mmCIF file of C-alpha atoms and ligand atoms in Angstrom:
data_model
loop_
_atom_site.group_PDB
_atom_site.id
_atom_site.type_symbol
_atom_site.label_atom_id
_atom_site.label_comp_id
_atom_site.label_asym_id
_atom_site.label_seq_id
_atom_site.Cartn_x
_atom_site.Cartn_y
_atom_site.Cartn_z
ATOM 1 C CA UNK J 1 3.549 131.118 -79.702
ATOM 2 C CA UNK J 2 3.834 128.856 -82.720
ATOM 3 C CA UNK J 3 3.148 130.225 -85.953
ATOM 4 C CA UNK J 4 0.428 129.260 -86.058
ATOM 5 C CA UNK J 5 -0.654 131.163 -82.792
ATOM 6 C CA UNK J 6 1.049 133.796 -83.851
ATOM 7 C CA UNK J 7 -0.831 134.041 -87.155
ATOM 8 C CA UNK J 8 -4.178 134.292 -85.549
ATOM 9 C CA UNK J 9 -3.287 137.472 -84.341
ATOM 10 C CA UNK J 10 -2.080 139.042 -87.519
ATOM 11 C CA UNK J 11 -4.482 141.442 -89.433
ATOM 12 C CA UNK J 12 -5.052 140.148 -93.009
ATOM 13 C CA UNK J 13 -5.375 142.045 -95.893
ATOM 14 C CA UNK J 14 -6.798 140.957 -99.342
ATOM 15 C CA UNK J 15 -5.140 142.369 -102.443
ATOM 16 C CA UNK J 16 -6.811 141.508 -105.753
ATOM 17 C CA UNK J 17 -4.603 141.583 -108.504
ATOM 18 C CA UNK J 18 -1.582 140.793 -106.049
ATOM 19 C CA UNK J 19 0.234 139.190 -108.752
ATOM 20 C CA UNK J 20 0.496 142.135 -111.090
ATOM 21 C CA UNK J 21 3.410 144.410 -111.185
ATOM 22 C CA UNK J 22 2.503 147.112 -108.298
ATOM 23 C CA UNK J 23 0.013 144.529 -106.658
ATOM 24 C CA UNK J 24 3.398 142.010 -105.918
ATOM 25 C CA UNK J 25 5.463 144.972 -104.003
ATOM 26 C CA UNK J 26 2.277 145.537 -101.995
ATOM 27 C CA UNK J 27 1.894 141.937 -100.884
ATOM 28 C CA UNK J 28 5.840 141.994 -100.164
ATOM 29 C CA UNK J 29 5.283 145.310 -98.018
ATOM 30 C CA UNK J 30 1.982 144.224 -96.271
ATOM 31 C CA UNK J 31 4.541 140.969 -95.339
ATOM 32 C CA UNK J 32 7.305 143.062 -94.068
ATOM 33 C CA UNK J 33 4.840 144.988 -91.990
ATOM 34 C CA UNK J 34 3.457 141.707 -90.032
ATOM 35 C CA UNK J 35 -0.048 140.958 -91.857
ATOM 36 C CA UNK J 36 -1.020 138.352 -93.362
ATOM 37 C CA UNK J 37 -1.774 138.461 -97.068
ATOM 38 C CA UNK J 38 -4.233 136.995 -99.544
ATOM 39 C CA UNK J 39 -3.738 137.973 -102.556
ATOM 40 C CA UNK J 40 -6.568 137.095 -105.453
ATOM 41 C CA UNK J 41 -5.522 137.277 -109.081
ATOM 42 C CA UNK J 42 -6.511 135.307 -112.315
ATOM 43 C CA UNK J 43 -3.141 136.131 -113.546
ATOM 44 C CA UNK J 44 -4.534 138.036 -116.813
ATOM 45 C CA UNK J 45 -1.549 140.300 -117.052
ATOM 46 C CA UNK J 46 0.051 139.591 -113.901
ATOM 47 C CA UNK J 47 2.957 136.647 -113.342
ATOM 48 C CA UNK J 48 3.184 134.008 -111.055
ATOM 49 C CA UNK J 49 6.655 134.743 -110.713
ATOM 50 C CA UNK J 50 5.877 137.942 -109.478
ATOM 51 C CA UNK J 51 4.804 136.355 -106.107
ATOM 52 C CA UNK J 52 6.614 132.527 -106.028
ATOM 53 C CA UNK J 53 8.898 133.724 -103.803
ATOM 54 C CA UNK J 54 6.566 134.625 -100.992
ATOM 55 C CA UNK J 55 4.864 131.246 -101.525
ATOM 56 C CA UNK J 56 6.700 129.665 -98.674
ATOM 57 C CA UNK J 57 5.822 131.893 -96.620
ATOM 58 C CA UNK J 58 2.806 130.754 -93.927
ATOM 59 C CA UNK J 59 1.627 134.482 -93.684
ATOM 60 C CA UNK J 60 1.289 134.653 -98.007
ATOM 61 C CA UNK J 61 -1.601 132.995 -99.513
ATOM 62 C CA UNK J 62 -2.636 133.165 -103.167
ATOM 63 C CA UNK J 63 -5.797 132.286 -104.713
ATOM 64 C CA UNK J 64 -6.062 131.946 -108.359
ATOM 65 C CA UNK J 65 -9.427 132.711 -109.451
ATOM 66 C CA UNK J 66 -11.514 135.935 -110.847
ATOM 67 C CA UNK J 67 -12.529 138.700 -109.007
ATOM 68 C CA UNK J 68 -15.434 139.535 -111.217
ATOM 69 C CA UNK J 69 -16.993 136.447 -109.743
ATOM 70 C CA UNK J 70 -17.966 137.158 -106.054
ATOM 71 C CA UNK J 71 -15.993 135.767 -103.898
ATOM 72 C CA UNK J 72 -15.875 135.133 -99.688
ATOM 73 C CA UNK J 73 -13.118 134.940 -97.207
ATOM 74 C CA UNK J 74 -12.755 133.262 -94.331
ATOM 75 C CA UNK J 75 -12.197 134.269 -91.199
ATOM 76 C CA UNK J 76 -11.498 138.368 -89.943
ATOM 77 C CA UNK J 77 -10.403 140.523 -92.740
ATOM 78 C CA UNK J 78 -8.939 144.107 -91.585
ATOM 79 C CA UNK J 79 -8.105 145.492 -95.251
ATOM 80 C CA UNK J 80 -9.260 144.945 -98.990
ATOM 81 C CA UNK J 81 -6.967 146.566 -101.487
ATOM 82 C CA UNK J 82 -8.703 146.398 -105.071
ATOM 83 C CA UNK J 83 -5.670 146.814 -107.223
ATOM 84 C CA UNK J 84 -6.990 143.893 -109.931
ATOM 85 C CA UNK J 85 -7.165 144.886 -113.028
ATOM 86 C CA UNK J 86 -5.041 145.226 -116.834
ATOM 87 C CA UNK J 87 -3.452 149.025 -116.598
ATOM 88 C CA UNK J 88 -0.717 148.943 -119.511
ATOM 89 C CA UNK J 89 -2.854 150.624 -122.748
ATOM 90 C CA UNK J 90 -2.161 147.557 -124.613
ATOM 91 C CA UNK J 91 -3.583 145.563 -122.052
ATOM 92 C CA UNK J 92 -6.701 146.981 -121.505
ATOM 93 C CA UNK J 93 -7.497 147.472 -124.611
ATOM 94 C CA UNK J 94 -7.033 144.118 -125.760
ATOM 95 C CA UNK J 95 -9.342 143.441 -122.881
ATOM 96 C CA UNK J 96 -12.145 145.840 -122.732
ATOM 97 C CA UNK J 97 -14.792 143.888 -121.909
ATOM 98 C CA UNK J 98 -12.943 142.214 -119.091
ATOM 99 C CA UNK J 99 -11.314 145.632 -118.173
ATOM 100 C CA UNK J 100 -14.999 147.075 -118.172
ATOM 101 C CA UNK J 101 -16.210 144.088 -115.409
ATOM 102 C CA UNK J 102 -13.165 143.944 -113.168
ATOM 103 C CA UNK J 103 -13.536 147.233 -112.591
ATOM 104 C CA UNK J 104 -17.342 147.286 -112.195
ATOM 105 C CA UNK J 105 -18.354 143.907 -110.578
ATOM 106 C CA UNK J 106 -14.811 143.331 -109.418
ATOM 107 C CA UNK J 107 -15.445 146.396 -107.337
ATOM 108 C CA UNK J 108 -18.873 145.311 -106.058
ATOM 109 C CA UNK J 109 -16.885 142.256 -105.285
ATOM 110 C CA UNK J 110 -14.519 143.484 -103.352
ATOM 111 C CA UNK J 111 -16.897 146.101 -101.411
ATOM 112 C CA UNK J 112 -19.126 143.376 -100.287
ATOM 113 C CA UNK J 113 -16.153 141.816 -98.349
ATOM 114 C CA UNK J 114 -15.420 144.692 -96.707
ATOM 115 C CA UNK J 115 -19.136 145.959 -96.317
ATOM 116 C CA UNK J 116 -19.060 141.790 -94.527
ATOM 117 C CA UNK J 117 -16.280 141.860 -92.487
ATOM 118 C CA UNK J 118 -16.064 145.219 -91.307
ATOM 119 C CA UNK J 119 -12.826 145.785 -92.859
ATOM 120 C CA UNK J 120 -10.952 148.638 -94.666
ATOM 121 C CA UNK J 121 -11.437 149.053 -98.690
ATOM 122 C CA UNK J 122 -9.142 150.956 -100.625
ATOM 123 C CA UNK J 123 -9.416 151.216 -104.471
ATOM 124 C CA UNK J 124 -6.620 151.781 -107.144
ATOM 125 C CA UNK J 125 -7.741 154.580 -109.724
ATOM 126 C CA UNK J 126 -5.902 156.485 -112.095
ATOM 127 C CA UNK J 127 -4.762 159.641 -113.279
ATOM 128 C CA UNK J 128 -6.221 158.567 -116.545
ATOM 129 C CA UNK J 129 -10.043 159.780 -114.698
ATOM 130 C CA UNK J 130 -8.918 163.504 -115.110
ATOM 131 C CA UNK J 131 -8.217 161.975 -119.235
ATOM 132 C CA UNK J 132 -6.770 164.495 -121.137
ATOM 133 C CA UNK J 133 -6.432 167.288 -118.614
ATOM 134 C CA UNK J 134 -7.480 171.003 -118.978
ATOM 135 C CA UNK J 135 -6.299 172.038 -115.573
ATOM 136 C CA UNK J 136 -2.313 171.495 -115.284
ATOM 137 C CA UNK J 137 -1.326 170.125 -112.829
ATOM 138 C CA UNK J 138 -4.275 167.478 -111.795
ATOM 139 C CA UNK J 139 -5.646 168.268 -108.645
ATOM 140 C CA UNK J 140 -8.015 165.891 -107.019
ATOM 141 C CA UNK J 141 -10.730 168.549 -107.299
ATOM 142 C CA UNK J 142 -10.899 168.696 -110.822
ATOM 143 C CA UNK J 143 -13.236 166.295 -112.826
ATOM 144 C CA UNK J 144 -11.575 165.555 -115.849
ATOM 145 C CA UNK J 145 -11.756 166.062 -119.403
ATOM 146 C CA UNK J 146 -12.876 162.017 -120.360
ATOM 147 C CA UNK J 147 -14.039 160.861 -124.170
ATOM 148 C CA UNK J 148 -16.798 158.106 -122.879
ATOM 149 C CA UNK J 149 -16.483 156.355 -126.159
ATOM 150 C CA UNK J 150 -12.884 156.581 -127.326
ATOM 151 C CA UNK J 151 -10.371 153.440 -127.232
ATOM 152 C CA UNK J 152 -9.625 154.752 -124.090
ATOM 153 C CA UNK J 153 -12.832 154.772 -122.152
ATOM 154 C CA UNK J 154 -12.450 151.006 -121.353
ATOM 155 C CA UNK J 155 -10.267 151.940 -118.364
ATOM 156 C CA UNK J 156 -11.079 155.573 -117.911
ATOM 157 C CA UNK J 157 -14.525 155.425 -117.548
ATOM 158 C CA UNK J 158 -14.215 151.894 -115.516
ATOM 159 C CA UNK J 159 -12.251 153.564 -113.242
ATOM 160 C CA UNK J 160 -14.576 156.248 -112.918
ATOM 161 C CA UNK J 161 -17.378 154.143 -112.066
ATOM 162 C CA UNK J 162 -15.080 152.202 -109.306
ATOM 163 C CA UNK J 163 -14.701 155.361 -107.765
ATOM 164 C CA UNK J 164 -18.525 155.864 -108.292
ATOM 165 C CA UNK J 165 -19.130 152.783 -106.590
ATOM 166 C CA UNK J 166 -16.256 152.910 -104.007
ATOM 167 C CA UNK J 167 -17.667 156.099 -102.662
ATOM 168 C CA UNK J 168 -21.552 154.817 -102.665
ATOM 169 C CA UNK J 169 -20.480 151.754 -100.192
ATOM 170 C CA UNK J 170 -18.904 154.496 -98.076
ATOM 171 C CA UNK J 171 -22.001 157.170 -98.066
ATOM 172 C CA UNK J 172 -24.443 154.196 -98.150
ATOM 173 C CA UNK J 173 -23.165 151.311 -95.556
ATOM 174 C CA UNK J 174 -20.535 153.372 -94.114
ATOM 175 C CA UNK J 175 -17.479 150.909 -95.293
ATOM 176 C CA UNK J 176 -14.194 152.446 -94.587
ATOM 177 C CA UNK J 177 -13.196 153.510 -97.805
ATOM 178 C CA UNK J 178 -9.947 154.808 -99.642
ATOM 179 C CA UNK J 179 -8.846 155.920 -103.320
ATOM 180 C CA UNK J 180 -5.969 156.853 -104.562
ATOM 181 C CA UNK J 181 -5.363 158.183 -108.052
ATOM 182 C CA UNK J 182 -2.168 156.481 -109.103
ATOM 183 C CA UNK J 183 -0.021 158.392 -111.726
ATOM 184 C CA UNK J 184 2.385 156.522 -114.101
ATOM 185 C CA UNK J 185 4.137 154.606 -112.033
ATOM 186 C CA UNK J 186 6.810 152.512 -112.736
ATOM 187 C CA UNK J 187 9.722 149.542 -111.559
ATOM 188 C CA UNK J 188 11.446 146.063 -112.113
ATOM 189 C CA UNK J 189 8.594 144.449 -112.519
ATOM 190 C CA UNK J 190 7.050 145.317 -115.172
ATOM 191 C CA UNK J 191 6.530 142.920 -117.971
ATOM 192 C CA UNK J 192 9.657 143.507 -120.765
ATOM 193 C CA UNK J 193 6.722 143.889 -123.374
ATOM 194 C CA UNK J 194 3.507 145.532 -121.640
ATOM 195 C CA UNK J 195 3.995 148.741 -124.227
ATOM 196 C CA UNK J 196 4.473 150.986 -121.359
ATOM 197 C CA UNK J 197 7.218 153.927 -122.031
ATOM 198 C CA UNK J 198 9.672 153.178 -119.694
ATOM 199 C CA UNK J 199 9.723 149.403 -120.094
ATOM 200 C CA UNK J 200 9.469 149.831 -124.018
ATOM 201 C CA UNK J 201 12.443 152.422 -123.923
ATOM 202 C CA UNK J 202 14.423 150.075 -121.705
ATOM 203 C CA UNK J 203 13.609 147.180 -123.471
ATOM 204 C CA UNK J 204 14.770 149.137 -126.889
ATOM 205 C CA UNK J 205 17.755 149.979 -125.533
ATOM 206 C CA UNK J 206 18.759 146.711 -124.473
ATOM 207 C CA UNK J 207 18.061 144.853 -127.570
ATOM 208 C CA UNK J 208 19.623 147.785 -129.950
ATOM 209 C CA UNK J 209 15.925 148.384 -130.988
ATOM 210 C CA UNK J 210 15.205 151.827 -131.796
ATOM 211 C CA UNK J 211 13.255 153.663 -129.475
ATOM 212 C CA UNK J 212 9.825 153.708 -130.726
ATOM 213 C CA UNK J 213 8.170 158.017 -129.675
ATOM 214 C CA UNK J 214 4.391 158.112 -129.838
ATOM 215 C CA UNK J 215 3.312 161.238 -131.914
ATOM 216 C CA UNK J 216 6.203 164.574 -132.000
ATOM 217 C CA UNK J 217 7.118 163.116 -128.347
ATOM 218 C CA UNK J 218 6.723 166.474 -126.284
ATOM 219 C CA UNK J 219 3.761 165.097 -124.521
ATOM 220 C CA UNK J 220 4.132 164.798 -120.578
ATOM 221 C CA UNK J 221 4.322 162.104 -117.701
ATOM 222 C CA UNK J 222 5.481 162.181 -114.405
ATOM 223 C CA UNK J 223 6.725 158.964 -113.602
ATOM 224 C CA UNK J 224 6.763 157.579 -110.215
ATOM 225 C CA UNK J 225 9.056 154.257 -108.098
ATOM 226 C CA UNK J 226 6.621 151.888 -107.468
ATOM 227 C CA UNK J 227 8.550 151.849 -103.825
ATOM 228 C CA UNK J 228 7.331 155.352 -103.297
ATOM 229 C CA UNK J 229 3.950 154.690 -104.188
ATOM 230 C CA UNK J 230 3.523 151.138 -102.126
ATOM 231 C CA UNK J 231 4.453 153.989 -99.121
ATOM 232 C CA UNK J 232 1.893 156.173 -100.463
ATOM 233 C CA UNK J 233 -0.397 153.487 -100.549
ATOM 234 C CA UNK J 234 0.448 152.117 -97.043
ATOM 235 C CA UNK J 235 -0.103 155.673 -95.269
ATOM 236 C CA UNK J 236 -3.314 156.281 -97.498
ATOM 237 C CA UNK J 237 -4.389 152.948 -95.338
ATOM 238 C CA UNK J 238 -3.761 154.336 -92.448
ATOM 239 C CA UNK J 239 -5.851 157.583 -92.881
ATOM 240 C CA UNK J 240 -9.235 158.509 -92.308
ATOM 241 C CA UNK J 241 -9.804 159.589 -95.212
ATOM 242 C CA UNK J 242 -12.711 158.925 -97.973
ATOM 243 C CA UNK J 243 -11.797 161.546 -100.533
ATOM 244 C CA UNK J 244 -8.910 160.567 -103.337
ATOM 245 C CA UNK J 245 -5.291 160.709 -103.067
ATOM 246 C CA UNK J 246 -3.211 161.591 -106.021
ATOM 247 C CA UNK J 247 -0.014 159.462 -106.160
ATOM 248 C CA UNK J 248 2.475 160.364 -108.320
ATOM 249 C CA UNK J 249 5.616 162.266 -108.523
ATOM 250 C CA UNK J 250 5.400 165.503 -109.352
ATOM 251 C CA UNK J 251 8.151 165.910 -111.533
ATOM 252 C CA UNK J 252 6.870 166.052 -115.305
ATOM 253 C CA UNK J 253 8.775 164.948 -118.319
ATOM 254 C CA UNK J 254 8.419 164.841 -121.473
ATOM 255 C CA UNK J 255 8.752 162.003 -123.406
ATOM 256 C CA UNK J 256 11.910 163.454 -125.724
ATOM 257 C CA UNK J 257 13.216 164.096 -122.464
ATOM 258 C CA UNK J 258 12.918 160.442 -121.050
ATOM 259 C CA UNK J 259 14.403 159.310 -124.318
ATOM 260 C CA UNK J 260 17.265 161.751 -123.441
ATOM 261 C CA UNK J 261 17.493 159.643 -119.699
ATOM 262 C CA UNK J 262 17.225 156.453 -120.711
ATOM 263 C CA UNK J 263 20.213 157.729 -123.349
ATOM 264 C CA UNK J 264 22.478 158.537 -120.330
ATOM 265 C CA UNK J 265 22.317 155.265 -119.039
ATOM 266 C CA UNK J 266 22.336 152.486 -121.777
ATOM 267 C CA UNK J 267 23.760 154.842 -124.448
ATOM 268 C CA UNK J 268 22.942 156.236 -127.971
ATOM 269 C CA UNK J 269 20.060 154.699 -129.929
ATOM 270 C CA UNK J 270 17.721 155.581 -133.137
ATOM 271 C CA UNK J 271 14.531 156.925 -132.394
ATOM 272 C CA UNK J 272 11.678 156.177 -135.105
ATOM 273 C CA UNK J 273 8.478 158.522 -134.955
ATOM 274 C CA UNK J 274 5.033 157.096 -135.244
ATOM 275 C CA UNK J 275 1.515 158.403 -135.162
ATOM 276 C CA UNK J 276 0.349 159.336 -131.728
ATOM 277 C CA UNK J 277 -2.932 156.485 -130.783
ATOM 278 C CA UNK J 278 -6.147 158.319 -130.188
ATOM 279 C CA UNK J 279 -6.685 160.038 -126.891
ATOM 280 C CA UNK J 280 -3.258 159.877 -126.189
ATOM 281 C CA UNK J 281 -3.021 162.632 -122.999
ATOM 282 C CA UNK J 282 -0.882 165.340 -124.260
ATOM 283 C CA UNK J 283 0.044 166.222 -120.137
ATOM 284 C CA UNK J 284 -0.041 164.807 -116.828
ATOM 285 C CA UNK J 285 1.733 165.882 -113.609
ATOM 286 C CA UNK J 286 -0.168 165.311 -110.265
ATOM 287 C CA UNK J 287 -0.955 168.005 -107.747
ATOM 288 C CA UNK J 288 0.595 166.250 -104.716
ATOM 289 C CA UNK J 289 0.060 168.872 -101.980
ATOM 290 C CA UNK J 290 -2.938 167.238 -100.292
ATOM 291 C CA UNK J 291 -0.862 163.997 -99.714
ATOM 292 C CA UNK J 292 2.159 166.043 -98.456
ATOM 293 C CA UNK J 293 0.245 167.941 -95.938
ATOM 294 C CA UNK J 294 -2.002 165.166 -94.810
ATOM 295 C CA UNK J 295 0.266 162.370 -94.750
ATOM 296 C CA UNK J 296 3.601 163.989 -95.278
ATOM 297 C CA UNK J 297 4.310 161.484 -98.251
ATOM 298 C CA UNK J 298 6.381 162.550 -101.354
ATOM 299 C CA UNK J 299 8.450 160.363 -103.533
ATOM 300 C CA UNK J 300 12.030 159.932 -102.439
ATOM 301 C CA UNK J 301 13.829 158.325 -105.998
ATOM 302 C CA UNK J 302 14.882 160.217 -108.758
ATOM 303 C CA UNK J 303 13.732 158.965 -111.870
ATOM 304 C CA UNK J 304 17.400 158.738 -112.534
ATOM 305 C CA UNK J 305 17.702 156.231 -109.997
ATOM 306 C CA UNK J 306 14.615 154.402 -110.233
ATOM 307 C CA UNK J 307 15.495 153.839 -114.132
ATOM 308 C CA UNK J 308 19.047 152.280 -113.365
ATOM 309 C CA UNK J 309 16.514 149.834 -110.846
ATOM 310 C CA UNK J 310 14.054 149.207 -113.544
ATOM 311 C CA UNK J 311 17.020 148.512 -115.991
ATOM 312 C CA UNK J 312 17.940 145.534 -113.197
ATOM 313 C CA UNK J 313 15.084 144.234 -113.295
ATOM 314 C CA UNK J 314 13.728 144.053 -116.979
ATOM 315 C CA UNK J 315 17.640 142.784 -117.446
ATOM 316 C CA UNK J 316 17.261 139.710 -114.973
ATOM 317 C CA UNK J 317 13.706 138.914 -116.644
ATOM 318 C CA UNK J 318 15.172 139.069 -120.425
ATOM 319 C CA UNK J 319 18.212 136.579 -119.305
ATOM 320 C CA UNK J 320 16.110 134.074 -117.548
ATOM 321 C CA UNK J 321 13.415 133.907 -120.984
ATOM 322 C CA UNK J 322 16.451 133.594 -122.917
ATOM 323 C CA UNK J 323 18.056 130.849 -120.625
ATOM 324 C CA UNK J 324 17.719 127.399 -122.059
ATOM 325 C CA UNK J 325 15.728 125.418 -119.065
HETATM 326 P P1 NAD D 401 -0.805 144.869 -113.737
HETATM 327 O O1 NAD D 401 -1.514 144.259 -115.289
HETATM 328 O O2 NAD D 401 0.585 144.089 -113.814
HETATM 329 O O3 NAD D 401 -1.616 144.145 -112.442
HETATM 330 C C1 NAD D 401 -3.226 144.067 -112.359
HETATM 331 C C2 NAD D 401 -3.081 142.533 -111.636
HETATM 332 O O4 NAD D 401 -4.778 142.314 -111.633
HETATM 333 C C3 NAD D 401 -2.443 141.481 -112.450
HETATM 334 O O5 NAD D 401 -1.678 140.658 -112.067
HETATM 335 C C4 NAD D 401 -3.640 140.355 -113.190
HETATM 336 O O6 NAD D 401 -3.906 139.224 -113.530
HETATM 337 C C5 NAD D 401 -4.967 141.243 -112.266
HETATM 338 N N1 NAD D 401 -5.987 140.832 -112.479
HETATM 339 C C6 NAD D 401 -7.019 141.377 -113.557
HETATM 340 N N2 NAD D 401 -8.209 141.247 -113.474
HETATM 341 C C7 NAD D 401 -8.046 140.540 -113.156
HETATM 342 C C8 NAD D 401 -8.863 139.828 -112.319
HETATM 343 N N3 NAD D 401 -10.686 140.150 -113.058
HETATM 344 N N4 NAD D 401 -8.982 139.198 -111.075
HETATM 345 C C9 NAD D 401 -8.759 139.203 -110.773
HETATM 346 N N5 NAD D 401 -7.434 139.630 -111.282
HETATM 347 C C10 NAD D 401 -6.755 140.445 -112.104
HETATM 348 O O7 NAD D 401 -1.008 146.349 -113.771
HETATM 349 P P2 NAD D 401 -0.159 147.281 -112.162
HETATM 350 O O8 NAD D 401 -0.059 148.563 -113.400
HETATM 351 O O9 NAD D 401 0.438 146.641 -111.285
HETATM 352 O O10 NAD D 401 -1.672 147.955 -111.413
HETATM 353 C C11 NAD D 401 -2.682 147.834 -110.481
HETATM 354 C C12 NAD D 401 -3.177 148.186 -110.550
HETATM 355 O O11 NAD D 401 -2.462 149.912 -109.836
HETATM 356 C C13 NAD D 401 -4.830 148.601 -111.389
HETATM 357 O O12 NAD D 401 -5.942 148.492 -110.586
HETATM 358 C C14 NAD D 401 -4.302 149.891 -112.256
HETATM 359 O O13 NAD D 401 -5.030 150.244 -112.889
HETATM 360 C C15 NAD D 401 -3.452 150.760 -111.164
HETATM 361 N N6 NAD D 401 -3.333 151.730 -111.824
HETATM 362 C C16 NAD D 401 -1.290 151.234 -111.689
HETATM 363 C C17 NAD D 401 -0.201 152.853 -112.848
HETATM 364 C C18 NAD D 401 0.655 152.028 -113.242
HETATM 365 O O14 NAD D 401 1.279 152.735 -113.219
HETATM 366 N N7 NAD D 401 1.312 150.863 -113.067
HETATM 367 C C19 NAD D 401 -0.985 153.464 -112.926
HETATM 368 C C20 NAD D 401 -2.313 154.000 -112.587
HETATM 369 C C21 NAD D 401 -2.972 153.295 -111.909
HETATM 370 N N1 UDP D 402 4.793 156.117 -125.943
HETATM 371 C C1 UDP D 402 5.354 156.635 -126.603
HETATM 372 N N2 UDP D 402 6.505 154.954 -126.658
HETATM 373 C C2 UDP D 402 5.987 154.115 -126.739
HETATM 374 C C3 UDP D 402 4.607 153.533 -125.689
HETATM 375 C C4 UDP D 402 4.206 154.232 -124.976
HETATM 376 O O1 UDP D 402 6.454 157.104 -127.348
HETATM 377 O O2 UDP D 402 6.699 152.641 -126.719
HETATM 378 C C5 UDP D 402 4.021 157.020 -124.961
HETATM 379 C C6 UDP D 402 2.268 157.559 -125.360
HETATM 380 O O3 UDP D 402 1.775 157.805 -126.565
HETATM 381 C C7 UDP D 402 1.972 157.960 -123.800
HETATM 382 C C8 UDP D 402 3.322 158.085 -123.072
HETATM 383 O O4 UDP D 402 4.155 157.667 -123.903
HETATM 384 O O5 UDP D 402 1.973 159.341 -124.387
HETATM 385 C C9 UDP D 402 3.084 157.053 -122.216
HETATM 386 O O6 UDP D 402 2.416 156.150 -122.529
HETATM 387 P P1 UDP D 402 2.583 154.708 -121.478
HETATM 388 O O7 UDP D 402 1.893 153.622 -121.957
HETATM 389 O O8 UDP D 402 3.193 154.170 -120.383
HETATM 390 O O9 UDP D 402 1.091 155.204 -120.341
HETATM 391 P P2 UDP D 402 0.120 156.279 -120.300
HETATM 392 O O10 UDP D 402 -0.323 156.856 -121.824
HETATM 393 O O11 UDP D 402 -1.186 155.215 -119.633
HETATM 394 O O12 UDP D 402 0.241 157.402 -119.502
#
C-alpha cells in the first residue's frame, strides 16, 4: 500500500486547541496510535513550536483557524476532541470574552462537525466547574460552588455551559459524547510565563527569582503529569460513557509543599507572599474512583518525576529563547 492509500483507512481525529500544551501531546499520541490528525488552533495561547516537529508527518495537518467561527472538515471523521480554550487564569482573565465564546460557540461548532460526521465528541472540561468546593475530594456528582460573576466565571461558567451543550447534543441528537474534568495538569510544553504555579516556581528557581506565593500558601492542588492525562483521554474516548470523568492525580499538596519539592530539585530560594487572587479555590483534589473502576485508569508519574521532566523542558525553552538566531 502507498502512504496515501494507507492514510485512507486510518481513522481521523480533529483536535481543537491542538497546538496548545495538552493538545500537542494528544496530537503526538493519536499519530503514534495510527490515527490521522487535524489540529485546529488560532495560536492565541498555543505555540507553533509545540507541533512544528509533526508538520512533515503525512498523517498530520495543522489548520490555523478560530473555532468560534463555524468550520467544516472534508472526508470522514471518527472523533472531535474539543481542547481549544485558554486555560491558565492569567490567559483567560486577559481574554474573558474570547474564552466565553470559545467554550460556547466553539463547543457548538465542534458538536456540529461531530453530528454531521457521526463522530465521537470529547469535551475538555475542568475541575474549575467545582469552583471553591464545599465537598472534598470532588466526585463527579458534586455540583460545585461557583461564582457566576467573579473574575474566574469567564472560564468556570463557560466550561459548565460547554458541558451542558455537550449533554444536550447527546440527548437531543444522539451524538456519542464524552466529558472529562481535568485537574491541574503540567508538563514540559507549558509556556514559561503562563502564570500557572508549577511553571511559575520552576522558572523562578531557574532564573534565581523569589517564589511568588499567593495567600499563605496553605491552599491545595493535585497535580497530574500530562502523559497520565493523555492516557486517560484515550481511555475515556474508547469508553461508552456520556457522563463526566474526573481525570487528575489524587495526591493533594499545599502550595508550600510544592515549593519544598521544587527546592529539593533546584535548591533554596526566597519566598515572596502576595495577595491571594479573588475566588482562588482553597482546596482541590479529584476523586478518581469512577475512572479507576470503569477504565482501570490512574496516574503513574509522581510529582517529583514529573517536575524533573518539566524542568528539563522549561530549561530548553528558556535556552532557545535566549540563543541568538
Ligand atoms: P493551552 O492554552 O496551552 O491550550 C489551549 C489551546 O487552544 C491553545 O493552543 C490556543 O491557541 C487554542 N485556542 C484557544 N482559543 C481558541 C479558538 N477560539 N480557536 C482555536 N484555538 C483556540 O492550555 P492547555 O493547558 O493545553 O489546556 C487545553 C484544554 O484543557 C483547555 O480546554 C483547558 O480548559 C483544558 N484544561 C486544562 C487544564 C490544565 O491543567 N492544563 C486543566 C483543566 C482543563
Ligand atoms: N499560585 C501561587 N503563585 C503563583 C501562581 C499560582 O501561589 O505564582 C497559586 C494560585 O493562587 C493557586 C495555585 O497556585 O492557589 C494554583 O494556581 P494555577 O494558576 O496554577 O492554577 P488554578 O488556580 O487554576 O488551579
